[in-house]
Amino acid sequence: MILCFFDGGRLGVVGGGRVAEVPESLVPGTTRPQDRLAALIESYDEVRDRLVALPGDASPALAEVVLEAPVPSPQQLLCAVKNYADDRQGVAADFFLKSPLSITGTGTTVTLPPIEARVFHHEPELAVVIGRGGRDIGAADAMGHVFGYTGFLDLSARDVGQTYYVKKSLGGFGPMGPFLVTADAVPDPHDLVVELSVNGEVRQRYSTGQMANRIDRLIEVASSVSGLAPGDVIATGTHHIGMGPVQHGDRVTLAIERIGELTVDIADPLRRVWDSAGRRLDPAV
């Protein structure tokens, strides 16, 4: 099943290019969209068949609505560190925390802040959304704790501060979406193609099968620290080959097989310019 938030926090089911709002009779309304998502996760097995039947000819087309981040404010947004076998080589499973306040949806504009970053980079990733929470979840049971998957663009400001948190938690630096696709609709999350393009030019293309630590291991390690809660998000890392700068006027598109396309525009009031290797080119340097 394909789920989304749209038009000011409305919870929807997507089907046939259309989106239907989930009625409160199936999933009770809440003050916060994240709480409503948690309620859907809890009751999913019970209401699944009725949710699937919601989209129809009377439902608005996707092009007529404004999509928002499908997991708007998780308790934890955990990002795996160097989790692909690439030029940096995968390491033992580890994470940094990225602020949930950095999350934004597809179709938005990300404004680069006026800070002295060496360069701003794109990092496309598959993200896991937790269904059943828990602590000390074993790898053998971990996939049963997955509710679904979404796309995540981990934007980074290089050489800013001393921690990943500072480099990566800036406002808008966590584009997510376009949808939340439930685990029962993704037969093998380790066999998906992830592709990132900038202004139509493909820069990164890799398979999730190249993870150094698979999703079950990531959940095992993450849950051993402070536990995991329903709706938590684990971004599984990126394959760094092809990673490059983002700058003013760029349109960045992340496409993940079975998940969909997430697109954001980049604005920079300072109009800074970098070459493909991340070297600063504008006259301010």
PDB file of C-alpha atoms in Angstrom:
ATOM      1  CA  MET A   1       0.000   0.000   0.000  1.00  0.00           C
ATOM      2  CA  ILE A   2       1.099   3.554  -0.738  1.00  0.00           C
ATOM      3  CA  LEU A   3       0.449   6.146   1.971  1.00  0.00           C
ATOM      4  CA  CYS A   4       1.050   9.884   2.107  1.00  0.00           C
ATOM      5  CA  PHE A   5       0.287  13.130   3.816  1.00  0.00           C
ATOM      6  CA  PHE A   6      -1.072  15.935   1.652  1.00  0.00           C
ATOM      7  CA  ASP A   7      -2.715  19.376   1.692  1.00  0.00           C
ATOM      8  CA  GLY A   8      -2.011  20.375   5.279  1.00  0.00           C
ATOM      9  CA  GLY A   9      -1.561  17.110   7.146  1.00  0.00           C
ATOM     10  CA  ARG A  10      -4.340  15.036   5.582  1.00  0.00           C
ATOM     11  CA  LEU A  11      -3.547  11.305   5.652  1.00  0.00           C
ATOM     12  CA  GLY A  12      -4.069   9.602   2.304  1.00  0.00           C
ATOM     13  CA  VAL A  13      -3.972   6.326   0.404  1.00  0.00           C
ATOM     14  CA  VAL A  14      -2.614   6.408  -3.160  1.00  0.00           C
ATOM     15  CA  GLY A  15      -3.841   4.220  -5.977  1.00  0.00           C
ATOM     16  CA  GLY A  16      -4.270   4.546  -9.739  1.00  0.00           C
ATOM     17  CA  GLY A  17      -2.655   7.978  -9.769  1.00  0.00           C
ATOM     18  CA  ARG A  18      -5.191   9.299  -7.263  1.00  0.00           C
ATOM     19  CA  VAL A  19      -5.213   9.960  -3.529  1.00  0.00           C
ATOM     20  CA  ALA A  20      -8.066   9.346  -1.115  1.00  0.00           C
ATOM     21  CA  GLU A  21      -8.209  10.824   2.364  1.00  0.00           C
ATOM     22  CA  VAL A  22      -8.347   8.284   5.180  1.00  0.00           C
ATOM     23  CA  PRO A  23     -11.632   8.812   7.079  1.00  0.00           C
ATOM     24  CA  GLU A  24     -11.613   9.184  10.848  1.00  0.00           C
ATOM     25  CA  SER A  25     -13.907   6.157  11.041  1.00  0.00           C
ATOM     26  CA  LEU A  26     -10.906   4.023  10.021  1.00  0.00           C
ATOM     27  CA  VAL A  27      -8.072   5.937  11.699  1.00  0.00           C
ATOM     28  CA  PRO A  28      -9.163   8.438  14.378  1.00  0.00           C
ATOM     29  CA  GLY A  29      -8.110  12.033  13.953  1.00  0.00           C
ATOM     30  CA  THR A  30      -5.335  13.489  16.111  1.00  0.00           C
ATOM     31  CA  THR A  31      -3.775  16.874  16.724  1.00  0.00           C
ATOM     32  CA  ARG A  32      -0.442  15.931  15.134  1.00  0.00           C
ATOM     33  CA  PRO A  33      -0.086  14.132  11.771  1.00  0.00           C
ATOM     34  CA  GLN A  34       2.684  11.956  13.245  1.00  0.00           C
ATOM     35  CA  ASP A  35       0.294  10.708  15.930  1.00  0.00           C
ATOM     36  CA  ARG A  36      -2.245   9.786  13.270  1.00  0.00           C
ATOM     37  CA  LEU A  37       0.419   7.848  11.396  1.00  0.00           C
ATOM     38  CA  ALA A  38       1.212   6.008  14.635  1.00  0.00           C
ATOM     39  CA  ALA A  39      -2.491   5.159  15.008  1.00  0.00           C
ATOM     40  CA  LEU A  40      -2.571   3.815  11.446  1.00  0.00           C
ATOM     41  CA  ILE A  41       0.537   1.715  12.091  1.00  0.00           C
ATOM     42  CA  GLU A  42      -1.083   0.238  15.186  1.00  0.00           C
ATOM     43  CA  SER A  43      -4.351  -0.661  13.430  1.00  0.00           C
ATOM     44  CA  TYR A  44      -2.945  -1.453   9.985  1.00  0.00           C
ATOM     45  CA  ASP A  45      -3.666  -5.180   9.934  1.00  0.00           C
ATOM     46  CA  GLU A  46      -7.260  -4.533  10.956  1.00  0.00           C
ATOM     47  CA  VAL A  47      -8.039  -1.745   8.460  1.00  0.00           C
ATOM     48  CA  ARG A  48      -5.760  -2.681   5.563  1.00  0.00           C
ATOM     49  CA  ASP A  49      -8.427  -4.068   3.215  1.00  0.00           C
ATOM     50  CA  ARG A  50     -10.687  -1.052   3.726  1.00  0.00           C
ATOM     51  CA  LEU A  51      -7.804   1.351   3.139  1.00  0.00           C
ATOM     52  CA  VAL A  52      -6.862  -0.312  -0.149  1.00  0.00           C
ATOM     53  CA  ALA A  53     -10.395   0.219  -1.462  1.00  0.00           C
ATOM     54  CA  LEU A  54     -10.461   3.966  -0.770  1.00  0.00           C
ATOM     55  CA  PRO A  55      -8.951   5.508  -3.955  1.00  0.00           C
ATOM     56  CA  GLY A  56     -11.451   5.761  -6.794  1.00  0.00           C
ATOM     57  CA  ASP A  57     -12.523   7.872  -9.755  1.00  0.00           C
ATOM     58  CA  ALA A  58     -13.895  10.553  -7.436  1.00  0.00           C
ATOM     59  CA  SER A  59     -10.567  10.913  -5.626  1.00  0.00           C
ATOM     60  CA  PRO A  60      -8.352  13.862  -6.630  1.00  0.00           C
ATOM     61  CA  ALA A  61      -5.424  13.164  -8.936  1.00  0.00           C
ATOM     62  CA  LEU A  62      -1.980  13.284  -7.370  1.00  0.00           C
ATOM     63  CA  ALA A  63      -1.163  16.262  -9.583  1.00  0.00           C
ATOM     64  CA  GLU A  64      -3.971  18.208  -7.894  1.00  0.00           C
ATOM     65  CA  VAL A  65      -2.642  17.914  -4.337  1.00  0.00           C
ATOM     66  CA  VAL A  66       0.455  19.055  -2.477  1.00  0.00           C
ATOM     67  CA  LEU A  67       2.375  16.105  -1.083  1.00  0.00           C
ATOM     68  CA  GLU A  68       4.091  16.444   2.288  1.00  0.00           C
ATOM     69  CA  ALA A  69       6.670  14.363   4.127  1.00  0.00           C
ATOM     70  CA  PRO A  70       5.135  10.925   4.778  1.00  0.00           C
ATOM     71  CA  VAL A  71       6.725  10.687   8.252  1.00  0.00           C
ATOM     72  CA  PRO A  72       6.563  14.317   9.372  1.00  0.00           C
ATOM     73  CA  SER A  73       8.041  14.208  12.890  1.00  0.00           C
ATOM     74  CA  PRO A  74       9.479  10.883  14.051  1.00  0.00           C
ATOM     75  CA  GLN A  75      10.783  10.578  17.601  1.00  0.00           C
ATOM     76  CA  GLN A  76      14.091   9.415  16.157  1.00  0.00           C
ATOM     77  CA  LEU A  77      15.652  10.070  12.757  1.00  0.00           C
ATOM     78  CA  LEU A  78      18.663   7.758  12.713  1.00  0.00           C
ATOM     79  CA  CYS A  79      21.130   7.892   9.828  1.00  0.00           C
ATOM     80  CA  ALA A  80      23.516   5.008   9.161  1.00  0.00           C
ATOM     81  CA  VAL A  81      27.186   5.961   8.782  1.00  0.00           C
ATOM     82  CA  LYS A  82      29.254   4.699   5.826  1.00  0.00           C
ATOM     83  CA  ASN A  83      26.933   1.779   5.244  1.00  0.00           C
ATOM     84  CA  TYR A  84      27.849   0.942   1.637  1.00  0.00           C
ATOM     85  CA  ALA A  85      30.726  -0.913   0.031  1.00  0.00           C
ATOM     86  CA  ASP A  86      32.079   2.012  -2.008  1.00  0.00           C
ATOM     87  CA  ASP A  87      35.192   4.177  -2.060  1.00  0.00           C
ATOM     88  CA  ARG A  88      34.793   4.824   1.679  1.00  0.00           C
ATOM     89  CA  GLN A  89      34.088   1.154   2.481  1.00  0.00           C
ATOM     90  CA  GLY A  90      31.353   0.036   4.806  1.00  0.00           C
ATOM     91  CA  VAL A  91      31.992   0.017   8.534  1.00  0.00           C
ATOM     92  CA  ALA A  92      30.349  -1.663  11.505  1.00  0.00           C
ATOM     93  CA  ALA A  93      26.776  -0.474  11.980  1.00  0.00           C
ATOM     94  CA  ASP A  94      26.660   2.975  13.556  1.00  0.00           C
ATOM     95  CA  PHE A  95      24.403   6.030  13.381  1.00  0.00           C
ATOM     96  CA  PHE A  96      24.123   9.740  13.916  1.00  0.00           C
ATOM     97  CA  LEU A  97      20.967  11.569  14.941  1.00  0.00           C
ATOM     98  CA  LYS A  98      19.581  14.087  12.469  1.00  0.00           C
ATOM     99  CA  SER A  99      17.010  16.564  13.703  1.00  0.00           C
ATOM    100  CA  PRO A 100      13.424  15.640  12.721  1.00  0.00           C
ATOM    101  CA  LEU A 101      12.910  19.384  12.288  1.00  0.00           C
ATOM    102  CA  SER A 102      15.077  19.154   9.152  1.00  0.00           C
ATOM    103  CA  ILE A 103      12.400  17.064   7.380  1.00  0.00           C
ATOM    104  CA  THR A 104      10.588  18.521   4.393  1.00  0.00           C
ATOM    105  CA  GLY A 105       8.537  17.064   1.574  1.00  0.00           C
ATOM    106  CA  THR A 106       8.790  16.668  -2.158  1.00  0.00           C
ATOM    107  CA  GLY A 107       8.192  19.760  -4.268  1.00  0.00           C
ATOM    108  CA  THR A 108       9.711  22.123  -1.722  1.00  0.00           C
ATOM    109  CA  THR A 109      12.616  24.534  -2.038  1.00  0.00           C
ATOM    110  CA  VAL A 110      15.655  24.006   0.186  1.00  0.00           C
ATOM    111  CA  THR A 111      17.508  27.244   0.946  1.00  0.00           C
ATOM    112  CA  LEU A 112      21.239  26.937   1.599  1.00  0.00           C
ATOM    113  CA  PRO A 113      22.085  28.928   4.736  1.00  0.00           C
ATOM    114  CA  PRO A 114      24.761  31.668   4.752  1.00  0.00           C
ATOM    115  CA  ILE A 115      27.309  29.575   6.643  1.00  0.00           C
ATOM    116  CA  GLU A 116      30.924  28.886   5.744  1.00  0.00           C
ATOM    117  CA  ALA A 117      30.452  25.366   4.408  1.00  0.00           C
ATOM    118  CA  ARG A 118      33.144  23.984   2.123  1.00  0.00           C
ATOM    119  CA  VAL A 119      30.378  22.556  -0.055  1.00  0.00           C
ATOM    120  CA  PHE A 120      26.794  21.283   0.221  1.00  0.00           C
ATOM    121  CA  HIS A 121      26.350  17.646  -0.846  1.00  0.00           C
ATOM    122  CA  HIS A 122      23.452  15.370  -1.819  1.00  0.00           C
ATOM    123  CA  GLU A 123      23.167  11.846  -0.355  1.00  0.00           C
ATOM    124  CA  PRO A 124      20.214   9.740  -1.620  1.00  0.00           C
ATOM    125  CA  GLU A 125      19.053   6.960   0.701  1.00  0.00           C
ATOM    126  CA  LEU A 126      16.391   4.351   1.315  1.00  0.00           C
ATOM    127  CA  ALA A 127      14.751   4.945   4.693  1.00  0.00           C
ATOM    128  CA  VAL A 128      13.050   2.368   6.904  1.00  0.00           C
ATOM    129  CA  VAL A 129       9.953   3.252   8.947  1.00  0.00           C
ATOM    130  CA  ILE A 130       9.515   1.267  12.141  1.00  0.00           C
ATOM    131  CA  GLY A 131       6.174  -0.419  12.854  1.00  0.00           C
ATOM    132  CA  ARG A 132       6.531  -2.360  16.088  1.00  0.00           C
ATOM    133  CA  GLY A 133       8.883  -0.724  18.526  1.00  0.00           C
ATOM    134  CA  GLY A 134      11.115  -2.464  20.988  1.00  0.00           C
ATOM    135  CA  ARG A 135      14.499  -2.701  22.652  1.00  0.00           C
ATOM    136  CA  ASP A 136      17.259  -5.215  21.928  1.00  0.00           C
ATOM    137  CA  ILE A 137      15.522  -6.551  18.828  1.00  0.00           C
ATOM    138  CA  GLY A 138      17.429  -9.505  17.395  1.00  0.00           C
ATOM    139  CA  ALA A 139      18.394  -9.543  13.723  1.00  0.00           C
ATOM    140  CA  ALA A 140      16.311 -12.693  13.181  1.00  0.00           C
ATOM    141  CA  ASP A 141      13.160 -10.821  14.242  1.00  0.00           C
ATOM    142  CA  ALA A 142      14.033  -7.354  12.977  1.00  0.00           C
ATOM    143  CA  MET A 143      12.224  -7.327   9.634  1.00  0.00           C
ATOM    144  CA  GLY A 144       8.979  -8.035  11.454  1.00  0.00           C
ATOM    145  CA  HIS A 145       9.377  -4.610  13.083  1.00  0.00           C
ATOM    146  CA  VAL A 146       9.406  -2.761   9.730  1.00  0.00           C
ATOM    147  CA  PHE A 147       6.224  -0.958   8.726  1.00  0.00           C
ATOM    148  CA  GLY A 148       7.451   0.427   5.429  1.00  0.00           C
ATOM    149  CA  TYR A 149       9.926   2.395   3.375  1.00  0.00           C
ATOM    150  CA  THR A 150      10.384   5.874   1.959  1.00  0.00           C
ATOM    151  CA  GLY A 151      13.000   7.953   0.168  1.00  0.00           C
ATOM    152  CA  PHE A 152      15.357  10.226   2.061  1.00  0.00           C
ATOM    153  CA  LEU A 153      17.775  12.889   0.832  1.00  0.00           C
ATOM    154  CA  ASP A 154      20.458  13.484   3.454  1.00  0.00           C
ATOM    155  CA  LEU A 155      21.762  16.944   2.553  1.00  0.00           C
ATOM    156  CA  SER A 156      25.069  17.873   4.167  1.00  0.00           C
ATOM    157  CA  ALA A 157      27.070  21.039   4.863  1.00  0.00           C
ATOM    158  CA  ARG A 158      30.714  19.967   4.796  1.00  0.00           C
ATOM    159  CA  ASP A 159      33.275  21.218   7.328  1.00  0.00           C
ATOM    160  CA  VAL A 160      30.690  22.944   9.501  1.00  0.00           C
ATOM    161  CA  GLY A 161      30.895  22.279  13.231  1.00  0.00           C
ATOM    162  CA  GLN A 162      32.409  19.202  14.831  1.00  0.00           C
ATOM    163  CA  THR A 163      29.516  16.738  14.618  1.00  0.00           C
ATOM    164  CA  TYR A 164      27.269  15.127  12.021  1.00  0.00           C
ATOM    165  CA  TYR A 165      24.303  16.718  13.794  1.00  0.00           C
ATOM    166  CA  VAL A 166      25.519  20.237  13.028  1.00  0.00           C
ATOM    167  CA  LYS A 167      26.460  19.448   9.422  1.00  0.00           C
ATOM    168  CA  LYS A 168      23.223  17.690   8.574  1.00  0.00           C
ATOM    169  CA  SER A 169      20.364  19.075  10.701  1.00  0.00           C
ATOM    170  CA  LEU A 170      19.907  22.457   9.042  1.00  0.00           C
ATOM    171  CA  GLY A 171      16.381  23.479   8.133  1.00  0.00           C
ATOM    172  CA  GLY A 172      15.125  21.633   5.055  1.00  0.00           C
ATOM    173  CA  PHE A 173      18.161  19.342   4.903  1.00  0.00           C
ATOM    174  CA  GLY A 174      16.022  16.207   5.290  1.00  0.00           C
ATOM    175  CA  PRO A 175      13.732  15.909   2.235  1.00  0.00           C
ATOM    176  CA  MET A 176      11.614  12.768   2.574  1.00  0.00           C
ATOM    177  CA  GLY A 177       9.112  11.002   0.352  1.00  0.00           C
ATOM    178  CA  PRO A 178       7.267  11.088  -1.848  1.00  0.00           C
ATOM    179  CA  PHE A 179       5.319   8.245  -0.215  1.00  0.00           C
ATOM    180  CA  LEU A 180       5.442   5.729   2.597  1.00  0.00           C
ATOM    181  CA  VAL A 181       5.213   2.301   0.972  1.00  0.00           C
ATOM    182  CA  THR A 182       4.272  -0.508   3.345  1.00  0.00           C
ATOM    183  CA  ALA A 183       6.586  -3.475   3.747  1.00  0.00           C
ATOM    184  CA  ASP A 184       4.058  -5.880   2.236  1.00  0.00           C
ATOM    185  CA  ALA A 185       4.430  -4.003  -1.071  1.00  0.00           C
ATOM    186  CA  VAL A 186       8.250  -4.230  -1.156  1.00  0.00           C
ATOM    187  CA  PRO A 187       9.233  -7.901  -1.607  1.00  0.00           C
ATOM    188  CA  ASP A 188      12.969  -7.322  -1.133  1.00  0.00           C
ATOM    189  CA  PRO A 189      14.234  -3.983   0.227  1.00  0.00           C
ATOM    190  CA  HIS A 190      17.786  -5.139  -0.526  1.00  0.00           C
ATOM    191  CA  ASP A 191      17.059  -5.303  -4.259  1.00  0.00           C
ATOM    192  CA  LEU A 192      16.035  -1.741  -5.103  1.00  0.00           C
ATOM    193  CA  VAL A 193      17.690   0.721  -7.470  1.00  0.00           C
ATOM    194  CA  VAL A 194      18.404   4.157  -5.982  1.00  0.00           C
ATOM    195  CA  GLU A 195      19.091   6.959  -8.461  1.00  0.00           C
ATOM    196  CA  LEU A 196      19.811  10.640  -7.957  1.00  0.00           C
ATOM    197  CA  SER A 197      19.864  13.240 -10.721  1.00  0.00           C
ATOM    198  CA  VAL A 198      20.566  16.962 -10.724  1.00  0.00           C
ATOM    199  CA  ASN A 199      18.935  18.997 -13.496  1.00  0.00           C
ATOM    200  CA  GLY A 200      18.224  15.759 -15.345  1.00  0.00           C
ATOM    201  CA  GLU A 201      21.801  14.448 -15.177  1.00  0.00           C
ATOM    202  CA  VAL A 202      22.218  11.172 -13.274  1.00  0.00           C
ATOM    203  CA  ARG A 203      24.950  11.419 -10.653  1.00  0.00           C
ATOM    204  CA  GLN A 204      24.376   8.436  -8.386  1.00  0.00           C
ATOM    205  CA  ARG A 205      22.882   5.042  -9.188  1.00  0.00           C
ATOM    206  CA  TYR A 206      23.278   2.018  -6.970  1.00  0.00           C
ATOM    207  CA  SER A 207      21.500  -1.015  -5.533  1.00  0.00           C
ATOM    208  CA  THR A 208      20.426  -1.360  -1.925  1.00  0.00           C
ATOM    209  CA  GLY A 209      21.970  -4.820  -2.182  1.00  0.00           C
ATOM    210  CA  GLN A 210      25.340  -3.087  -1.715  1.00  0.00           C
ATOM    211  CA  MET A 211      24.660  -2.250   1.935  1.00  0.00           C
ATOM    212  CA  ALA A 212      27.479  -3.240   4.256  1.00  0.00           C
ATOM    213  CA  ASN A 213      24.980  -3.750   7.092  1.00  0.00           C
ATOM    214  CA  ARG A 214      21.561  -4.942   6.001  1.00  0.00           C
ATOM    215  CA  ILE A 215      18.360  -3.589   7.480  1.00  0.00           C
ATOM    216  CA  ASP A 216      17.999  -6.374  10.045  1.00  0.00           C
ATOM    217  CA  ARG A 217      21.446  -5.577  11.444  1.00  0.00           C
ATOM    218  CA  LEU A 218      20.738  -1.826  11.483  1.00  0.00           C
ATOM    219  CA  ILE A 219      17.578  -2.425  13.507  1.00  0.00           C
ATOM    220  CA  GLU A 220      19.416  -4.778  15.846  1.00  0.00           C
ATOM    221  CA  VAL A 221      22.081  -2.184  16.627  1.00  0.00           C
ATOM    222  CA  ALA A 222      19.764   0.842  16.759  1.00  0.00           C
ATOM    223  CA  SER A 223      17.344  -0.888  19.117  1.00  0.00           C
ATOM    224  CA  SER A 224      20.166  -1.861  21.481  1.00  0.00           C
ATOM    225  CA  VAL A 225      20.891   1.775  22.375  1.00  0.00           C
ATOM    226  CA  SER A 226      17.663   3.487  23.463  1.00  0.00           C
ATOM    227  CA  GLY A 227      15.151   1.289  21.688  1.00  0.00           C
ATOM    228  CA  LEU A 228      12.913   2.057  18.710  1.00  0.00           C
ATOM    229  CA  ALA A 229       9.370   3.425  18.639  1.00  0.00           C
ATOM    230  CA  PRO A 230       6.626   3.110  16.015  1.00  0.00           C
ATOM    231  CA  GLY A 231       7.192   5.746  13.349  1.00  0.00           C
ATOM    232  CA  ASP A 232      10.930   6.070  13.952  1.00  0.00           C
ATOM    233  CA  VAL A 233      12.979   6.401  10.762  1.00  0.00           C
ATOM    234  CA  ILE A 234      16.291   4.731   9.946  1.00  0.00           C
ATOM    235  CA  ALA A 235      18.032   6.133   6.853  1.00  0.00           C
ATOM    236  CA  THR A 236      20.196   3.306   5.564  1.00  0.00           C
ATOM    237  CA  GLY A 237      23.103   5.330   4.129  1.00  0.00           C
ATOM    238  CA  THR A 238      24.290   6.153   0.629  1.00  0.00           C
ATOM    239  CA  HIS A 239      26.710   4.812  -1.949  1.00  0.00           C
ATOM    240  CA  HIS A 240      29.111   7.735  -2.216  1.00  0.00           C
ATOM    241  CA  ILE A 241      30.321   7.253  -5.802  1.00  0.00           C
ATOM    242  CA  GLY A 242      28.956  10.197  -7.798  1.00  0.00           C
ATOM    243  CA  MET A 243      28.107  12.354  -4.801  1.00  0.00           C
ATOM    244  CA  GLY A 244      28.388  16.010  -5.770  1.00  0.00           C
ATOM    245  CA  PRO A 245      27.467  19.578  -4.857  1.00  0.00           C
ATOM    246  CA  VAL A 246      24.057  21.211  -4.837  1.00  0.00           C
ATOM    247  CA  GLN A 247      23.773  24.907  -5.561  1.00  0.00           C
ATOM    248  CA  HIS A 248      21.411  27.705  -6.558  1.00  0.00           C
ATOM    249  CA  GLY A 249      18.993  26.782  -9.329  1.00  0.00           C
ATOM    250  CA  ASP A 250      19.507  23.024  -9.068  1.00  0.00           C
ATOM    251  CA  ARG A 251      16.577  20.623  -9.247  1.00  0.00           C
ATOM    252  CA  VAL A 252      17.460  17.450  -7.356  1.00  0.00           C
ATOM    253  CA  THR A 253      15.467  14.267  -7.943  1.00  0.00           C
ATOM    254  CA  LEU A 254      15.744  11.065  -5.920  1.00  0.00           C
ATOM    255  CA  ALA A 255      14.081   8.020  -7.492  1.00  0.00           C
ATOM    256  CA  ILE A 256      13.830   4.679  -5.696  1.00  0.00           C
ATOM    257  CA  GLU A 257      12.322   1.611  -7.290  1.00  0.00           C
ATOM    258  CA  ARG A 258       8.853   0.850  -5.819  1.00  0.00           C
ATOM    259  CA  ILE A 259       8.965   4.058  -3.734  1.00  0.00           C
ATOM    260  CA  GLY A 260       8.691   6.873  -6.297  1.00  0.00           C
ATOM    261  CA  GLU A 261      10.362  10.184  -7.078  1.00  0.00           C
ATOM    262  CA  LEU A 262      11.194  12.954  -4.617  1.00  0.00           C
ATOM    263  CA  THR A 263      12.157  16.331  -6.099  1.00  0.00           C
ATOM    264  CA  VAL A 264      13.397  19.497  -4.413  1.00  0.00           C
ATOM    265  CA  ASP A 265      14.728  22.786  -5.755  1.00  0.00           C
ATOM    266  CA  ILE A 266      17.827  24.457  -4.310  1.00  0.00           C
ATOM    267  CA  ALA A 267      18.058  28.187  -3.609  1.00  0.00           C
ATOM    268  CA  ASP A 268      21.095  30.071  -2.375  1.00  0.00           C
ATOM    269  CA  PRO A 269      20.762  33.800  -1.662  1.00  0.00           C
ATOM    270  CA  LEU A 270      24.582  34.056  -1.828  1.00  0.00           C
ATOM    271  CA  ARG A 271      24.724  32.433  -5.318  1.00  0.00           C
ATOM    272  CA  ARG A 272      27.785  30.362  -4.423  1.00  0.00           C
ATOM    273  CA  VAL A 273      29.208  28.134  -7.174  1.00  0.00           C
ATOM    274  CA  TRP A 274      31.105  24.832  -6.998  1.00  0.00           C
ATOM    275  CA  ASP A 275      32.503  22.593  -9.720  1.00  0.00           C
ATOM    276  CA  SER A 276      31.650  18.877  -9.914  1.00  0.00           C
ATOM    277  CA  ALA A 277      34.508  18.076  -7.537  1.00  0.00           C
ATOM    278  CA  GLY A 278      33.186  20.496  -4.922  1.00  0.00           C
ATOM    279  CA  ARG A 279      35.737  23.262  -5.496  1.00  0.00           C
ATOM    280  CA  ARG A 280      34.454  26.799  -4.956  1.00  0.00           C
ATOM    281  CA  LEU A 281      34.447  28.839  -8.167  1.00  0.00           C
ATOM    282  CA  ASP A 282      32.580  32.093  -7.517  1.00  0.00           C
ATOM    283  CA  PRO A 283      34.420  35.419  -7.089  1.00  0.00           C
ATOM    284  CA  ALA A 284      33.843  35.467  -3.316  1.00  0.00           C
ATOM    285  CA  VAL A 285      36.626  32.910  -2.934  1.00  0.00           C
TER     286      VAL A 285
END
